[in-house]
Amino acid sequence: SDLLLHLRLAPAGIVLERPLDNRGAYIPTTTLALLGGHAAFIGWPDHLRNWGRPQPEIRQRISDIEAFYEGRHSDAAGWLTQHDIRYIVWRDTDNRRSAGAFERINPQINSHYSWHEYRSGEHWRTGLWVRRTNPLYGGQPMQNETTETIKTLAPDNFQEHP
């Protein structure tokens, strides 16, 4: 997909993807991050437990991810910055799981992230939020070469919204 192409061409960064179900292992969570060559904010929760990650940390991350994707995180932009999240994936399943969440999330983070839409319909969209600045380096603007590359390679499917 064009979204995957965007991630493959994008500078390294942590990708946030919502877990697609609660099984905990052998699920397509982190698919885009890994196929795009990036670090995922959370992997398969059951494997993290087996590898010795603390249970409270895993549960907190899952809870924070769900709060974010439902549009009810009290400080979404601050939380994303704290965890150095550079890319946020919004899949068609996110539209179905949390009606109206996109409309709640986008205003909370649009000063820090730009929305790149790849597909949309009357009541759904898929795309990627990309961090506008790098908070770890004094708020300097992120390089925009990826956006320009994607516009060139897939102009019919690329829309950038403020």
Coordinates of N, CA, C and O in Angstrom, one line a residue:
S1 N 0.8 -1.2 0.0 CA 0.0 0.0 0.0 C 0.9 1.3 0.0 O 2.1 1.2 0.3
D2 N 0.3 2.4 -0.3 CA 1.0 3.6 -0.3 C 1.5 4.0 1.1 O 2.5 4.6 1.3
L3 N 0.7 3.7 2.1 CA 1.0 3.9 3.5 C 2.3 3.2 3.8 O 3.2 3.7 4.4
L4 N 2.4 1.9 3.4 CA 3.6 1.1 3.7 C 4.8 1.7 2.9 O 5.9 1.8 3.5
L5 N 4.6 2.2 1.7 CA 5.6 2.8 0.9 C 6.1 4.0 1.6 O 7.3 4.3 1.7
H6 N 5.2 4.8 2.2 CA 5.6 6.0 2.9 C 6.5 5.6 4.1 O 7.6 6.2 4.2
L7 N 6.1 4.6 4.8 CA 7.0 4.2 6.0 C 8.3 3.6 5.5 O 9.3 3.9 6.1
R8 N 8.3 2.9 4.4 CA 9.6 2.4 3.9 C 10.6 3.5 3.5 O 11.8 3.3 3.7
L9 N 10.1 4.6 3.0 CA 10.9 5.7 2.6 C 11.2 6.7 3.7 O 12.0 7.6 3.5
A10 N 10.5 6.6 4.8 CA 10.6 7.6 5.8 C 11.8 7.4 6.7 O 12.3 6.3 6.9
P11 N 12.3 8.5 7.3 CA 13.4 8.4 8.2 C 13.0 7.5 9.4 O 11.8 7.4 9.7
A12 N 14.0 6.9 10.1 CA 13.7 6.0 11.2 C 12.9 6.7 12.3 O 13.1 7.9 12.5
G13 N 12.0 6.0 12.9 CA 11.2 6.5 14.0 C 10.3 5.4 14.6 O 10.2 4.4 14.0
I14 N 9.8 5.7 15.7 CA 8.9 4.8 16.4 C 7.5 5.0 15.8 O 7.0 6.1 15.6
V15 N 6.8 3.8 15.5 CA 5.5 3.8 14.9 C 4.5 3.3 15.9 O 4.7 2.3 16.6
L16 N 3.4 4.0 16.0 CA 2.3 3.6 16.9 C 1.2 3.0 16.0 O 0.7 3.6 15.1
E17 N 0.9 1.7 16.4 CA -0.2 1.0 15.7 C -1.1 0.4 16.8 O -0.6 -0.1 17.8
R18 N -2.4 0.5 16.6 CA -3.3 0.0 17.6 C -3.3 -1.5 17.5 O -3.4 -2.1 16.4
P19 N -3.2 -2.3 18.6 CA -3.4 -3.7 18.6 C -4.7 -4.1 17.9 O -5.8 -3.5 18.3
L20 N -4.7 -5.0 17.0 CA -5.9 -5.3 16.2 C -6.9 -6.2 17.0 O -8.1 -6.3 16.6
D21 N -6.4 -6.9 18.0 CA -7.3 -7.7 18.8 C -6.6 -7.9 20.2 O -5.4 -7.5 20.4
N22 N -7.2 -8.6 21.0 CA -6.6 -8.8 22.4 C -6.0 -10.2 22.6 O -5.8 -10.6 23.8
R23 N -5.7 -10.9 21.6 CA -5.1 -12.3 21.8 C -3.7 -12.2 22.3 O -3.3 -13.1 23.1
G24 N -3.0 -11.2 22.0 CA -1.7 -11.0 22.6 C -0.5 -11.5 21.8 O 0.6 -11.1 22.1
A25 N -0.7 -12.5 20.9 CA 0.5 -13.0 20.2 C -0.1 -13.5 18.8 O -1.2 -13.8 18.6
Y26 N 0.8 -13.5 17.8 CA 0.5 -13.9 16.5 C -0.6 -13.2 15.9 O -1.6 -13.7 15.3
I27 N -0.6 -11.9 16.1 CA -1.6 -11.0 15.5 C -0.9 -10.0 14.6 O 0.3 -9.7 14.7
P28 N -1.7 -9.3 13.7 CA -1.0 -8.4 12.7 C -0.6 -7.1 13.3 O -0.4 -6.1 12.5
T29 N -0.6 -6.9 14.6 CA -0.1 -5.7 15.2 C 1.3 -5.5 14.9 O 2.1 -6.5 14.9
T30 N 1.7 -4.3 14.6 CA 3.1 -3.9 14.3 C 3.5 -4.2 12.8 O 4.6 -4.0 12.4
T31 N 2.5 -4.8 12.0 CA 2.9 -5.2 10.7 C 3.5 -4.0 9.9 O 4.5 -4.2 9.2
L32 N 2.8 -2.9 9.9 CA 3.3 -1.7 9.1 C 4.7 -1.2 9.6 O 5.5 -0.9 8.8
A33 N 4.8 -1.2 10.9 CA 6.1 -0.7 11.5 C 7.2 -1.6 11.0 O 8.2 -1.2 10.5
L34 N 7.0 -2.9 11.2 CA 8.1 -3.8 10.9 C 8.4 -3.9 9.4 O 9.5 -3.9 9.0
L35 N 7.3 -4.0 8.6 CA 7.6 -4.1 7.2 C 8.1 -2.8 6.6 O 8.8 -2.8 5.6
G36 N 7.8 -1.7 7.3 CA 8.4 -0.4 6.9 C 9.8 -0.2 7.4 O 10.4 0.9 7.1
G37 N 10.3 -1.1 8.2 CA 11.7 -0.9 8.7 C 11.8 0.0 10.0 O 12.9 0.5 10.2
H38 N 10.8 0.1 10.8 CA 10.8 0.9 11.9 C 10.6 0.2 13.2 O 10.1 -1.0 13.2
A39 N 10.8 0.8 14.3 CA 10.5 0.3 15.6 C 9.0 0.5 15.9 O 8.5 1.5 15.5
A40 N 8.5 -0.5 16.6 CA 7.1 -0.4 17.0 C 7.0 0.0 18.5 O 7.8 -0.4 19.3
F41 N 6.0 0.8 18.8 CA 5.8 1.2 20.2 C 5.5 0.1 21.1 O 6.0 0.0 22.2
I42 N 4.8 -0.9 20.6 CA 4.5 -2.1 21.4 C 4.4 -3.2 20.4 O 4.0 -3.1 19.3
G43 N 5.0 -4.4 20.8 CA 4.9 -5.6 20.0 C 3.8 -6.4 20.4 O 2.7 -6.0 20.7
W44 N 4.0 -7.7 20.3 CA 3.0 -8.7 20.8 C 3.0 -8.8 22.3 O 4.0 -9.2 22.9
P45 N 2.0 -8.4 23.0 CA 2.0 -8.3 24.4 C 2.4 -9.6 25.1 O 3.2 -9.6 26.1
D46 N 1.9 -10.8 24.6 CA 2.3 -12.0 25.2 C 3.8 -12.3 25.1 O 4.4 -12.9 26.0
H47 N 4.4 -12.0 24.0 CA 5.8 -12.2 23.8 C 6.6 -11.2 24.7 O 7.7 -11.6 25.2
L48 N 6.2 -10.0 24.8 CA 6.8 -9.1 25.8 C 6.8 -9.7 27.2 O 7.8 -9.6 27.9
R49 N 5.7 -10.2 27.6 CA 5.6 -10.9 28.9 C 6.6 -12.0 29.0 O 7.3 -12.1 30.0
N50 N 6.7 -12.9 28.0 CA 7.6 -14.0 28.0 C 9.1 -13.6 28.1 O 9.9 -14.3 28.6
W51 N 9.4 -12.4 27.5 CA 10.7 -11.9 27.5 C 11.1 -11.1 28.7 O 12.1 -10.5 28.8
G52 N 10.2 -11.1 29.7 CA 10.5 -10.5 31.0 C 10.1 -9.0 31.1 O 10.5 -8.4 32.1
R53 N 9.4 -8.4 30.2 CA 9.0 -7.0 30.4 C 8.0 -7.0 31.6 O 7.1 -7.9 31.7
P54 N 8.0 -6.0 32.4 CA 7.1 -5.9 33.5 C 5.7 -5.9 33.1 O 5.3 -5.1 32.2
Q55 N 4.8 -6.7 33.8 CA 3.4 -6.7 33.5 C 2.7 -5.3 33.6 O 2.0 -5.0 32.7
P56 N 3.0 -4.6 34.7 CA 2.4 -3.3 34.8 C 2.7 -2.3 33.6 O 1.9 -1.6 33.1
E57 N 3.9 -2.4 33.1 CA 4.4 -1.5 32.0 C 3.6 -1.9 30.7 O 3.1 -1.0 30.0
I58 N 3.4 -3.2 30.5 CA 2.7 -3.7 29.3 C 1.3 -3.2 29.4 O 0.7 -2.7 28.4
R59 N 0.6 -3.5 30.5 CA -0.8 -3.1 30.7 C -1.0 -1.6 30.5 O -1.9 -1.2 29.9
Q60 N 0.0 -0.8 31.1 CA -0.1 0.7 31.0 C 0.0 1.1 29.5 O -0.8 2.0 29.0
R61 N 0.9 0.5 28.8 CA 1.1 0.9 27.3 C -0.2 0.5 26.6 O -0.7 1.3 25.8
I62 N -0.8 -0.6 26.8 CA -2.0 -1.0 26.1 C -3.1 -0.1 26.5 O -3.9 0.4 25.6
S63 N -3.2 0.2 27.7 CA -4.3 1.2 28.2 C -4.1 2.6 27.5 O -5.1 3.2 27.1
D64 N -2.9 3.0 27.5 CA -2.6 4.3 26.9 C -2.9 4.3 25.4 O -3.4 5.3 24.8
I65 N -2.5 3.2 24.7 CA -2.8 3.1 23.3 C -4.3 3.1 23.0 O -4.8 3.9 22.2
E66 N -5.1 2.4 23.8 CA -6.5 2.4 23.7 C -7.1 3.7 23.9 O -8.0 4.2 23.2
A67 N -6.7 4.4 25.0 CA -7.2 5.8 25.3 C -6.9 6.7 24.1 O -7.7 7.5 23.7
F68 N -5.7 6.6 23.6 CA -5.4 7.5 22.4 C -6.3 7.2 21.2 O -6.9 8.1 20.7
Y69 N -6.4 5.9 20.8 CA -7.2 5.6 19.6 C -8.7 5.8 19.8 O -9.4 5.8 18.9
E70 N -9.1 5.9 21.1 CA -10.5 6.2 21.3 C -10.7 7.7 21.4 O -11.9 8.1 21.5
G71 N -9.7 8.5 21.4 CA -9.8 9.9 21.4 C -10.1 10.4 22.8 O -10.6 11.5 23.0
R72 N -9.7 9.7 23.8 CA -10.0 10.1 25.2 C -8.7 10.2 26.1 O -8.8 10.3 27.3
H73 N -7.5 10.3 25.4 CA -6.3 10.5 26.2 C -6.3 12.0 26.7 O -6.5 12.9 25.9
S74 N -6.0 12.2 27.9 CA -6.0 13.5 28.5 C -4.9 14.5 27.9 O -5.1 15.7 27.9
D75 N -3.8 13.9 27.5 CA -2.7 14.7 26.9 C -2.1 14.0 25.8 O -0.9 13.5 25.9
A76 N -2.8 13.8 24.7 CA -2.3 13.0 23.6 C -1.0 13.4 23.1 O -0.1 12.6 22.9
A77 N -0.9 14.7 22.7 CA 0.3 15.2 22.1 C 1.5 15.1 23.1 O 2.6 14.7 22.7
G78 N 1.3 15.3 24.4 CA 2.4 15.2 25.4 C 2.8 13.7 25.5 O 4.0 13.4 25.6
W79 N 1.8 12.8 25.5 CA 2.1 11.4 25.7 C 2.9 10.9 24.5 O 3.9 10.2 24.6
L80 N 2.5 11.3 23.3 CA 3.2 10.9 22.0 C 4.7 11.4 22.1 O 5.6 10.7 21.7
T81 N 4.8 12.7 22.5 CA 6.2 13.3 22.6 C 7.0 12.6 23.6 O 8.2 12.3 23.4
Q82 N 6.5 12.3 24.8 CA 7.2 11.6 25.8 C 7.8 10.3 25.3 O 8.8 9.9 25.8
H83 N 7.0 9.6 24.5 CA 7.5 8.3 24.0 C 8.1 8.3 22.6 O 8.4 7.3 22.0
D84 N 8.4 9.6 22.2 CA 9.1 9.8 20.9 C 8.5 9.1 19.7 O 9.1 8.5 18.8
I85 N 7.1 9.1 19.7 CA 6.4 8.5 18.6 C 6.5 9.5 17.4 O 6.1 10.6 17.5
R86 N 7.0 8.9 16.3 CA 7.1 9.8 15.1 C 6.0 9.6 14.1 O 5.7 10.5 13.3
Y87 N 5.5 8.3 14.0 CA 4.4 8.0 13.0 C 3.3 7.3 13.8 O 3.5 6.5 14.6
I88 N 2.0 7.7 13.4 CA 0.8 7.1 14.0 C 0.0 6.5 12.8 O -0.4 7.3 11.9
V89 N -0.3 5.3 12.8 CA -1.0 4.6 11.8 C -2.5 4.7 12.2 O -2.9 4.4 13.3
W90 N -3.4 5.0 11.2 CA -4.8 5.0 11.4 C -5.4 4.1 10.3 O -5.4 4.4 9.1
R91 N -5.8 2.9 10.7 CA -6.3 1.9 9.8 C -7.9 1.9 9.6 O -8.5 2.6 10.5
D92 N -8.4 1.2 8.7 CA -9.8 1.2 8.5 C -10.5 0.6 9.8 O -11.6 1.0 10.2
T93 N -9.8 -0.4 10.4 CA -10.3 -1.0 11.7 C -10.4 0.1 12.8 O -11.3 -0.1 13.7
D94 N -9.6 1.1 12.8 CA -9.7 2.1 13.8 C -11.0 2.9 13.7 O -11.5 3.3 14.7
N95 N -11.4 3.1 12.5 CA -12.7 3.8 12.3 C -13.9 3.0 12.8 O -14.8 3.5 13.5
R96 N -13.8 1.7 12.6 CA -14.9 0.8 13.1 C -14.9 0.6 14.6 O -16.0 0.5 15.2
R97 N -13.7 0.6 15.2 CA -13.7 0.3 16.6 C -14.0 1.5 17.5 O -14.4 1.3 18.6
S98 N -13.8 2.7 17.0 CA -14.1 3.9 17.8 C -14.7 5.0 16.9 O -14.0 5.9 16.4
A99 N -16.0 4.9 16.8 CA -16.7 5.9 16.0 C -16.4 7.3 16.5 O -16.5 7.6 17.7
G100 N -16.1 8.2 15.6 CA -15.8 9.6 15.9 C -14.5 9.9 16.6 O -14.2 11.1 16.9
A101 N -13.7 8.9 16.8 CA -12.4 9.1 17.4 C -11.4 9.9 16.6 O -10.7 10.8 17.2
F102 N -11.4 9.7 15.3 CA -10.5 10.5 14.5 C -10.8 12.0 14.7 O -9.9 12.8 14.8
E103 N -12.0 12.4 14.7 CA -12.4 13.8 14.9 C -12.1 14.3 16.2 O -11.9 15.5 16.4
R104 N -11.9 13.5 17.2 CA -11.5 13.9 18.6 C -10.0 14.0 18.6 O -9.4 14.9 19.3
I105 N -9.3 13.0 18.0 CA -7.8 13.0 18.0 C -7.1 14.1 17.2 O -6.2 14.7 17.7
N106 N -7.6 14.2 16.0 CA -6.8 15.2 15.1 C -6.7 16.6 15.7 O -5.6 17.1 15.7
P107 N -7.7 17.2 16.3 CA -7.5 18.5 16.9 C -6.5 18.5 18.1 O -5.8 19.5 18.3
Q108 N -6.4 17.4 18.8 CA -5.5 17.3 19.9 C -4.1 17.2 19.5 O -3.2 17.7 20.3
I109 N -3.8 16.7 18.3 CA -2.4 16.5 17.9 C -2.0 17.3 16.7 O -0.8 17.2 16.3
N110 N -2.9 18.0 16.0 CA -2.5 18.6 14.7 C -1.5 19.7 14.8 O -0.9 20.0 13.8
S111 N -1.2 20.2 16.0 CA -0.1 21.2 16.0 C 1.3 20.5 16.1 O 2.3 21.1 15.8
H112 N 1.3 19.2 16.4 CA 2.5 18.4 16.4 C 2.7 17.4 15.3 O 3.8 16.9 15.0
Y113 N 1.5 17.0 14.7 CA 1.5 16.0 13.6 C 0.7 16.4 12.4 O -0.3 17.1 12.6
S114 N 1.2 16.1 11.2 CA 0.4 16.4 10.0 C -0.2 15.0 9.6 O 0.4 14.0 9.7
W115 N -1.4 15.2 9.1 CA -2.2 14.0 8.6 C -2.0 13.8 7.1 O -2.0 14.7 6.3
H116 N -1.7 12.5 6.8 CA -1.4 12.1 5.4 C -2.5 11.0 5.1 O -2.4 9.9 5.6
E117 N -3.5 11.4 4.3 CA -4.6 10.5 4.0 C -4.3 9.7 2.8 O -3.9 10.3 1.8
Y118 N -4.6 8.4 2.8 CA -4.3 7.5 1.7 C -5.6 7.0 1.1 O -5.7 6.7 -0.1
R119 N -6.6 6.8 1.9 CA -7.9 6.3 1.4 C -9.0 6.9 2.3 O -8.7 7.2 3.5
S120 N -10.1 7.2 1.7 CA -11.2 7.7 2.6 C -12.6 7.4 1.9 O -12.6 7.2 0.7
G121 N -13.6 7.4 2.7 CA -15.0 7.3 2.2 C -15.8 8.2 3.0 O -15.3 9.1 3.8
E122 N -17.1 8.0 3.0 CA -18.0 8.9 3.7 C -17.8 9.0 5.2 O -17.8 10.0 5.8
H123 N -17.6 7.8 5.8 CA -17.4 7.8 7.3 C -16.1 7.0 7.7 O -16.1 6.5 8.8
W124 N -15.1 7.0 6.8 CA -13.9 6.3 7.2 C -12.7 6.9 6.5 O -12.9 7.6 5.5
R125 N -11.5 6.6 7.0 CA -10.3 7.1 6.3 C -9.2 6.2 6.8 O -9.3 5.6 7.9
T126 N -8.1 6.1 6.0 CA -6.9 5.5 6.5 C -5.7 6.4 6.1 O -5.8 7.2 5.2
G127 N -4.7 6.4 7.0 CA -3.6 7.2 6.7 C -2.6 7.2 7.9 O -2.6 6.2 8.7
L128 N -1.8 8.2 7.9 CA -0.7 8.3 8.8 C -0.5 9.7 9.3 O -0.5 10.7 8.5
W129 N -0.3 9.9 10.6 CA 0.1 11.1 11.2 C 1.6 11.1 11.2 O 2.2 10.1 11.7
V130 N 2.3 12.2 10.8 CA 3.7 12.3 10.9 C 4.1 13.4 11.7 O 3.6 14.6 11.5
R131 N 5.0 13.2 12.7 CA 5.4 14.3 13.6 C 6.0 15.5 12.8 O 6.8 15.3 11.9
R132 N 5.6 16.7 13.1 CA 6.0 17.9 12.4 C 7.4 18.3 12.9 O 8.2 18.9 12.2
T133 N 7.6 18.2 14.2 CA 8.9 18.7 14.8 C 9.5 17.6 15.6 O 8.9 16.6 16.0
N134 N 10.8 17.7 15.9 CA 11.5 16.7 16.7 C 11.7 17.3 18.1 O 12.6 18.1 18.3
P135 N 10.9 17.0 19.0 CA 10.9 17.6 20.4 C 12.2 17.2 21.1 O 12.6 18.0 22.0
L136 N 12.9 16.2 20.7 CA 14.2 15.8 21.4 C 15.3 16.7 20.9 O 16.4 16.6 21.5
Y137 N 15.2 17.4 19.9 CA 16.3 18.3 19.4 C 15.8 19.7 19.3 O 15.9 20.4 18.2
G138 N 15.2 20.2 20.3 CA 14.8 21.6 20.4 C 13.7 22.0 19.5 O 13.5 23.2 19.2
G139 N 12.8 21.1 19.1 CA 11.7 21.4 18.3 C 12.0 21.8 16.9 O 11.2 22.4 16.2
Q140 N 13.1 21.3 16.4 CA 13.5 21.6 15.0 C 12.5 20.9 14.0 O 12.1 19.7 14.3
P141 N 12.2 21.5 12.9 CA 11.3 20.8 12.0 C 11.9 19.5 11.5 O 13.1 19.4 11.4
M142 N 11.0 18.5 11.3 CA 11.5 17.2 10.8 C 11.8 17.4 9.3 O 11.2 18.2 8.6
Q143 N 12.6 16.5 8.8 CA 12.9 16.5 7.3 C 11.6 16.2 6.6 O 10.9 15.3 7.0
N144 N 11.4 16.8 5.5 CA 10.1 16.6 4.7 C 10.4 15.8 3.4 O 9.5 15.8 2.6
E145 N 11.6 15.3 3.3 CA 11.9 14.6 2.0 C 11.0 13.4 1.7 O 10.6 13.1 0.6
T146 N 10.5 12.8 2.8 CA 9.6 11.6 2.6 C 8.3 12.1 2.0 O 7.8 11.4 1.0
T147 N 7.7 13.1 2.5 CA 6.5 13.6 1.9 C 6.6 14.0 0.4 O 5.8 13.6 -0.4
E148 N 7.7 14.6 0.1 CA 7.9 15.0 -1.3 C 8.1 13.7 -2.2 O 7.6 13.7 -3.3
T149 N 8.8 12.7 -1.6 CA 9.0 11.5 -2.4 C 7.7 10.8 -2.6 O 7.4 10.3 -3.7
I150 N 6.8 10.7 -1.6 CA 5.5 10.0 -1.7 C 4.7 10.8 -2.7 O 4.0 10.2 -3.5
K151 N 4.7 12.1 -2.6 CA 3.9 12.9 -3.6 C 4.3 12.6 -5.0 O 3.5 12.6 -5.9
T152 N 5.6 12.4 -5.2 CA 6.1 12.1 -6.6 C 5.7 10.6 -7.0 O 5.3 10.4 -8.1
L153 N 5.9 9.7 -6.1 CA 5.6 8.3 -6.4 C 4.2 7.9 -6.5 O 3.8 7.0 -7.2
A154 N 3.3 8.5 -5.7 CA 1.9 8.1 -5.6 C 1.0 9.4 -5.5 O 0.3 9.5 -4.6
P155 N 1.1 10.3 -6.5 CA 0.4 11.5 -6.4 C -1.1 11.4 -6.3 O -1.8 12.2 -5.7
D156 N -1.7 10.3 -6.9 CA -3.1 10.2 -6.9 C -3.7 9.8 -5.6 O -4.9 10.0 -5.3
N157 N -2.9 9.2 -4.7 CA -3.4 8.7 -3.5 C -2.9 9.5 -2.3 O -3.1 9.1 -1.1
F158 N -2.2 10.6 -2.5 CA -1.6 11.4 -1.4 C -2.4 12.7 -1.2 O -2.6 13.4 -2.2
Q159 N -2.8 12.9 0.0 CA -3.4 14.2 0.4 C -2.9 14.6 1.7 O -2.9 13.8 2.7
E160 N -2.3 15.8 1.9 CA -1.8 16.2 3.1 C -2.8 17.3 3.7 O -3.2 18.2 2.9
H161 N -3.2 17.1 4.9 CA -4.2 18.1 5.5 C -3.5 18.8 6.7 O -2.8 18.1 7.4
P162 N -3.8 20.0 6.8 CA -3.2 20.8 8.0 C -3.7 20.2 9.3 O -4.7 19.6 9.4

